[in-house]
C-alpha atoms as one frame of an Amber mdcrd trajectory, in Angstrom:
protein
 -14.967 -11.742   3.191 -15.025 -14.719   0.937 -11.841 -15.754  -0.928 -13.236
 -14.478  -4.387 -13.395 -10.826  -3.046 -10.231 -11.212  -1.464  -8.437 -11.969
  -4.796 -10.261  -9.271  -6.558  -9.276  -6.611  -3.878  -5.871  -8.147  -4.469
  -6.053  -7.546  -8.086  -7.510  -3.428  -7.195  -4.393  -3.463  -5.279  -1.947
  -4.376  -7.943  -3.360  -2.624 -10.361  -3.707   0.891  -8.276  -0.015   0.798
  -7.401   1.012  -0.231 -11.050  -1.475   3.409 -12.098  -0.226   5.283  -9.110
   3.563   4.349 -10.127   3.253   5.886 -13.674   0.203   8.132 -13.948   1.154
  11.000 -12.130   5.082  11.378 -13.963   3.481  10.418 -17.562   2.189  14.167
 -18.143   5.601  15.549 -17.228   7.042  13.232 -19.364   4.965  13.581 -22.270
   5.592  17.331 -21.504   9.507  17.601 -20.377  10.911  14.471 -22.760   8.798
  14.380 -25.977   7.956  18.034 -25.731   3.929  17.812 -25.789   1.835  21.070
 -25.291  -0.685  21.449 -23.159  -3.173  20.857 -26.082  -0.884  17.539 -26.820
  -1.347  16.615 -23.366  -5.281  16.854 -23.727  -4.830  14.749 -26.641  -2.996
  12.056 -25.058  -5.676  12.035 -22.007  -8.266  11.637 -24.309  -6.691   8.524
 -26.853  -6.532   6.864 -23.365 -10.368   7.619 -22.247 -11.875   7.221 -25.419
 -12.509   4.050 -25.580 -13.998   4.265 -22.318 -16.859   5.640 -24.359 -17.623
   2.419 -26.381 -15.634  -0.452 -24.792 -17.198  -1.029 -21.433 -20.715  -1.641
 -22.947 -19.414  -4.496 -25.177 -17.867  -6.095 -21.620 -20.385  -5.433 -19.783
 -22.826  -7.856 -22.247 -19.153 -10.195 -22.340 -19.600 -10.364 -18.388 -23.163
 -12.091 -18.444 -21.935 -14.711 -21.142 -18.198 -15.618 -20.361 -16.323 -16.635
 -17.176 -15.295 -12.807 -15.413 -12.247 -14.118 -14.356 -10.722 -14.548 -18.094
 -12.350 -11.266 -18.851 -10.151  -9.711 -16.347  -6.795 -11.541 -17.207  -7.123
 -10.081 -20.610  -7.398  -7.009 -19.282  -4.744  -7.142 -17.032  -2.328  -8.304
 -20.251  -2.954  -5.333 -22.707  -2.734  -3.230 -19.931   0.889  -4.207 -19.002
   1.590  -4.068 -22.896   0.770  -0.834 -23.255   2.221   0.402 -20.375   5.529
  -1.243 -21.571   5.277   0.289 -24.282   5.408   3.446 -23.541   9.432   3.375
 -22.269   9.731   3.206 -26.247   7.923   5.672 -27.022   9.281   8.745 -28.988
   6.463  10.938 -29.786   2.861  12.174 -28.483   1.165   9.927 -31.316   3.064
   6.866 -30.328   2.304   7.712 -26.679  -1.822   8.159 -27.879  -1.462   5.073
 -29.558  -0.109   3.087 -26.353  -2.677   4.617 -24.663  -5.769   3.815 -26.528
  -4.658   0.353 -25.807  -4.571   1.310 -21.880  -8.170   2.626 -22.127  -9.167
  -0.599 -23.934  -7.556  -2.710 -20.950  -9.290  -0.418 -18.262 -12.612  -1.435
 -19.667 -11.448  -5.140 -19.521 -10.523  -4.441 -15.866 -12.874  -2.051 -14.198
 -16.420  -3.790 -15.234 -15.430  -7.296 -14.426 -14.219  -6.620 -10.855 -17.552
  -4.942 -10.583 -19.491  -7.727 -11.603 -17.718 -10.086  -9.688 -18.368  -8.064
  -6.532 -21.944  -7.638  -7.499 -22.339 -11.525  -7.963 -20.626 -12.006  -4.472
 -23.124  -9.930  -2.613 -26.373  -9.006  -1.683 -28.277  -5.350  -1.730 -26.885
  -4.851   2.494 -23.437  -5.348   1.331 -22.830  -4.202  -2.167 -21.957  -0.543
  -1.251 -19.438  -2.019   1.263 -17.847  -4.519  -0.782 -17.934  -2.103  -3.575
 -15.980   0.544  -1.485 -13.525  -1.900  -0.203 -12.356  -2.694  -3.899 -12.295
   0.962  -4.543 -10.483   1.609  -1.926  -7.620  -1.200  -2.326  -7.214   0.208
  -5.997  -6.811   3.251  -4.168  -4.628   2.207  -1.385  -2.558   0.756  -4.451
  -2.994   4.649  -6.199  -1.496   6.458  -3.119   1.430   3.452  -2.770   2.501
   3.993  -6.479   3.536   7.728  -6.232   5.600   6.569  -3.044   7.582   4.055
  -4.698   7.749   6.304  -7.579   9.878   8.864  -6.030  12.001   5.938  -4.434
  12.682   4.761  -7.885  13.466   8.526  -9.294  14.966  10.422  -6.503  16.681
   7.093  -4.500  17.812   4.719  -7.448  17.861   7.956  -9.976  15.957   5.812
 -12.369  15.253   6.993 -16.224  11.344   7.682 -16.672  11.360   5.150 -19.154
  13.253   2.880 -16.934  10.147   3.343 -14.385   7.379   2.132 -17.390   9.094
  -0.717 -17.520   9.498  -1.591 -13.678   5.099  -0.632 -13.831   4.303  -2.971
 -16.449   5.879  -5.829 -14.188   4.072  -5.439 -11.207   0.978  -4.994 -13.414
   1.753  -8.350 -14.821   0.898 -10.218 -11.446  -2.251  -8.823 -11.587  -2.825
 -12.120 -14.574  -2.127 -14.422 -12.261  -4.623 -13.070  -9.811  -6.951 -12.766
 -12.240  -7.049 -16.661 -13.202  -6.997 -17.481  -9.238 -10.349 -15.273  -9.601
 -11.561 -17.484 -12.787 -11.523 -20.663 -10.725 -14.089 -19.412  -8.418 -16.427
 -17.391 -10.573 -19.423 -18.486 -12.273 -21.199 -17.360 -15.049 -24.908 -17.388
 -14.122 -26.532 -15.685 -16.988 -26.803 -16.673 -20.574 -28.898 -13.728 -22.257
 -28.638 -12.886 -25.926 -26.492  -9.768 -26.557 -28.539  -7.132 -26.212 -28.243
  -3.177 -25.301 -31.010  -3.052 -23.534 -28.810  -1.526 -20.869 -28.436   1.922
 -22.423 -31.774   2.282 -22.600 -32.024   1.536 -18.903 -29.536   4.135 -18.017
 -31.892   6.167 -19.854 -33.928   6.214 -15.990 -31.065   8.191 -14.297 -30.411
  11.651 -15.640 -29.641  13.279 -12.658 -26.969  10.812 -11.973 -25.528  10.396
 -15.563 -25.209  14.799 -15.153 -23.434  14.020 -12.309 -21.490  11.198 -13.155
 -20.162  13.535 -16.439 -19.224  15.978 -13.899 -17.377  14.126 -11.477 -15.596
  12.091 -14.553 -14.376  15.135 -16.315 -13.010  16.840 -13.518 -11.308  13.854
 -12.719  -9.918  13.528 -16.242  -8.490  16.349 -15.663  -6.575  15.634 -12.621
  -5.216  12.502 -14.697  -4.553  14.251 -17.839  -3.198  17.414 -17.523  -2.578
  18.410 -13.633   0.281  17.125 -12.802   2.161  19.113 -15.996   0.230  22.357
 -14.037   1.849  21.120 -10.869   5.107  20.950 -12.390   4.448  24.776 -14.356
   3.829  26.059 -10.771   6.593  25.134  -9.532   6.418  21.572  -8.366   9.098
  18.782  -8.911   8.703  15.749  -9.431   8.653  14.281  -6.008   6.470  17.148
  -4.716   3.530  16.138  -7.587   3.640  12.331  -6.533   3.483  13.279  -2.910
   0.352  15.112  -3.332  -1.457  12.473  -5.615   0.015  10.606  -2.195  -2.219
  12.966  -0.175  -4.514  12.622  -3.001  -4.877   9.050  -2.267  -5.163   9.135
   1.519  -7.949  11.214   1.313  -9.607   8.987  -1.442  -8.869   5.911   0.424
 -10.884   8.090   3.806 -13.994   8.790   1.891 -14.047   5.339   0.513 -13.863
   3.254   3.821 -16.683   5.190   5.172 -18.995   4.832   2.290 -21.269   2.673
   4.086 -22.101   4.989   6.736 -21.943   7.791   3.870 -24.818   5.714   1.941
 -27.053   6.070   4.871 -27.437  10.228   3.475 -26.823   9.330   0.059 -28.273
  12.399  -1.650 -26.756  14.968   0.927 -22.979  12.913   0.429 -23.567  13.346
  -3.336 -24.066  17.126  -3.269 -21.106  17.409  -0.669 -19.006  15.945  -2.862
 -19.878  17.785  -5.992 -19.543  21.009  -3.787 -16.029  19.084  -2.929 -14.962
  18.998  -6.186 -15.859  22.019  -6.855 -13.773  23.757  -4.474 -10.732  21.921
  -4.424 -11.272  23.087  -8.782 -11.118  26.758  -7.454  -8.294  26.156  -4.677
  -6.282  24.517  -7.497  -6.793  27.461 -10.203  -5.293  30.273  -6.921  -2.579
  27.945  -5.611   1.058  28.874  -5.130   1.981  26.071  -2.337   2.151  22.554
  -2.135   0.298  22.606   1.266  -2.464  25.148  -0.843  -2.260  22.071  -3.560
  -2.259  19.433  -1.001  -5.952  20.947   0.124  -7.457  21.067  -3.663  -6.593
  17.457  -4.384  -7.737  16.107  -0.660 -10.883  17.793  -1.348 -11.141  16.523
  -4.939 -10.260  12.895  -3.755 -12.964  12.749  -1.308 -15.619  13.864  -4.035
 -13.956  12.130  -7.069 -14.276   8.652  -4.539 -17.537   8.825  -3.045 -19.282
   9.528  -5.907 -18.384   6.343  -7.303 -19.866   2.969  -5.139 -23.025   5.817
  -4.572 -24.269   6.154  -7.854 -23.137   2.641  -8.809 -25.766   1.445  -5.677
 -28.480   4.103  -6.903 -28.503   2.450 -10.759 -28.055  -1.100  -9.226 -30.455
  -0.947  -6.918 -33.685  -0.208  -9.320 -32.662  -2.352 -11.995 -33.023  -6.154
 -12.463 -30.113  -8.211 -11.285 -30.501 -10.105 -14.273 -28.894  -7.712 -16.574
 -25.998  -6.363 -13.886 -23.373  -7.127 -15.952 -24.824  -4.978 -18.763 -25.904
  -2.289 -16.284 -22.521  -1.879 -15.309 -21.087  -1.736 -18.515 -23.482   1.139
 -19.617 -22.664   2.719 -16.306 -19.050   2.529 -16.939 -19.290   4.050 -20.352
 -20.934   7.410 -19.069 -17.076   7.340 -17.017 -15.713   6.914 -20.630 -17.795
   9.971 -21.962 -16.214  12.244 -19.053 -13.194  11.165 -19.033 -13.043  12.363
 -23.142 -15.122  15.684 -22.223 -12.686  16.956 -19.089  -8.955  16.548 -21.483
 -10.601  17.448 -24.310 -11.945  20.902 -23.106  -9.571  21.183 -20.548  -5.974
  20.916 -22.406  -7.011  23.702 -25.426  -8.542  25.802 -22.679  -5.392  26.041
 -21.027  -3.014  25.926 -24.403  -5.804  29.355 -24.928  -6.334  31.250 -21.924
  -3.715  29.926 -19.388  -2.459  27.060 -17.178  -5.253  27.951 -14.168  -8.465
  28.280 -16.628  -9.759  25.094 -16.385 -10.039  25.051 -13.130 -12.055  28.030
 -13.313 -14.363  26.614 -15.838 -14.960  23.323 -14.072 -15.503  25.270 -11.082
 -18.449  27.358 -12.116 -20.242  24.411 -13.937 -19.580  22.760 -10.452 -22.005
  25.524  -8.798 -24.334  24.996 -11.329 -24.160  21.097 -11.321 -24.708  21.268
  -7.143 -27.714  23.605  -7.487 -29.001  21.080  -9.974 -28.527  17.967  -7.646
 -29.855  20.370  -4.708 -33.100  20.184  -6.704 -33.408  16.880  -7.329 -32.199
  15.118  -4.724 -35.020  13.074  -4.131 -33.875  11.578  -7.142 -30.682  10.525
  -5.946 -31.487   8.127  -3.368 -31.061   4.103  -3.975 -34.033   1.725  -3.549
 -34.604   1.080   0.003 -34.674  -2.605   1.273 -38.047  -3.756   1.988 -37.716
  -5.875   5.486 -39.757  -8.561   5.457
């Protein structure tokens, strides 16, 4: 592994503990310190994913004119901003508002490490470098939740106390990211263009998918943990289990190459995954019950990702990657909106366990879908010459 994908795994690290440290306590403190709703909570998961919709396919055309490296240290300053920002924060629109800025960091963030890793290797090692960066940012995910409940239950630390001690660690990540800039190279110098949605036009079946998998998840971020702590959980109990969470995500991830070799059966696993672990979660009385939703749930929400990444990548021109990418990332964006925006009013209407339910059943209907065309979701194959 070359020293650019070493710093860039470094960076996934960093920035996975810094999200792992604050994500999981930031519904329960929206819910048990400001006093958001359930609907509020929805609200506040959405201001973050939102521009998730629109942001990464500006980047993404950034990434093929400017050095990635820079791209990425400005991402990795707004987000420690706005994470800052939020131990001032004194009411659910100030906490939207700090986290708009948080989904306009994640764009500056998520595509460039992509890009880089893309520009670093070669169609036999893309799905494995890819998965390696996932899973450090992972790694980093299940870390944060650990030293989280050193910080709350050892050192009986404030919440707001903790936002602060998170935006510090996600500082580093600058650093990191100009080590990166020294080493990467801008190769392409295309016009702006979006030609790149109109390429993602080609994959349906995955974008269906990809909406899914992405709402679901923005669930689990948005308004899970505040279920977690309605059924009974504390606060250690919910960052152990996005611990477990993590492990299982970190699992999936480092076999992803071997995973790719079945890449249509994986992808219908882990919808059927997902799925599941929706149901388990909508039943559950127990953290062990809990514990199985969300290891299920981490090994779809994780595999799906460096798959359909190296299904889009693989049939389009490497030309226009960093585009690609960006457009790829933005159909992320649109789930992440879709899953706290139906899911927090669903539950504010007809219960704490009823999105679950909901997600679940479009989940059987989503699988029988990918069952179908599965064909369809298989990368280009490697012509050996």
């Amino acid at each position: 592994m070359n020293r650019t994908l070493v710093f860039v795994n470094l960076t996934g690290l960093i920035i996975g503990i810094s999200y792992g440290l604050h994500g999981p306590i930031l519904p329960v403190f929206a819910k048990n310190i400001i006093g958001a709703s359930y609907s509020e909570l929805g609200f506040i998961g959405l201001a973050n994913f939102i521009p998730y919709m629109f942001i990464p396919i500006f980047v993404g055309i950034l990434l093929d004119k400017f050095n990635n490296g820079y791209i990425l240290a400005i991402g990795a300053s707004i987000n420690s901003a706005s994470i800052y920002l939020l131990s001032i924060a004194q009411s659910v629109p100030e906490i939207m508002g700090f986290r708009i800025l948080t989904g306009i960091a994640h764009a500056f963030f998520w595509p460039p490490c992509q890009s880089i890793i893309a520009n670093e290797s070669n169609e036999k090692t893309r799905v494995r470098n890819i998965s390696w960066f996932t899973m450090f940012f992972v790694m980093g995910f299940m870390i944060g939740p650990l030293l989280g409940t050193v910080f709350l239950e050892g050192l009986d630390i404030t919440y707001r106390i903790l936002f602060q001690i998170t935006a510090f660690i996600l500082a580093s990540a600058i650093i990191v990211s100009l080590l990166i800039s020294r080493k990467s190279v801008t190769n392409h110098h295309e016009k702006f263009s979006f030609l790149s949605i109109k390429e993602m036009k080609r994959f349906p079946e995955v974008i269906i998918l990809l909406i899914f998998c992405t709402s679901s998840f923005g669930i689990i971020l948005s308004i899970y943990p505040a279920f977690l702590n309605d059924s009974g959980m504390s606060d250690t109990d919910i960052l152990l289990l996005y611990f477990a969470f993590g492990i299982s995500r970190v699992i999936s991830l480092a076999l992803a190459g071997k995973f790719s070799k079945r890449t249509s059966q994986t992808l219908i696993a882990a919808t059927i995954a997902v799925s599941i672990g929706l149901l388990i979660s909508a039943v559950s009385d127990s953290i062990v019950m809990f514990a199985v939703a969300l290891v299920l749930m981490g090994f779809g929400f994780s595999i799906f990702f460096p798959l359909t990444l190296e299904i889009i990548l693989s049939k389009t021109s490497k030309t226009i990657s960093g585009k690609i990418i960006g457009a790829y990332e933005t159909v992320f964006g649109i789930g992440w909106v879709i899953g706290p925006t139906l899911g927090g009013p669903i539950a504010q209407s007809f219960g704490n366990q009823s999105p679950y339910i909901v997600f679940f059943i479009i989940g059987i209907a989503i699988t029988i879908l990918a069952i179908t065309h599965r064909n369809k979701l298989e990368p280009k194959k490697i012509q050996n010459i």
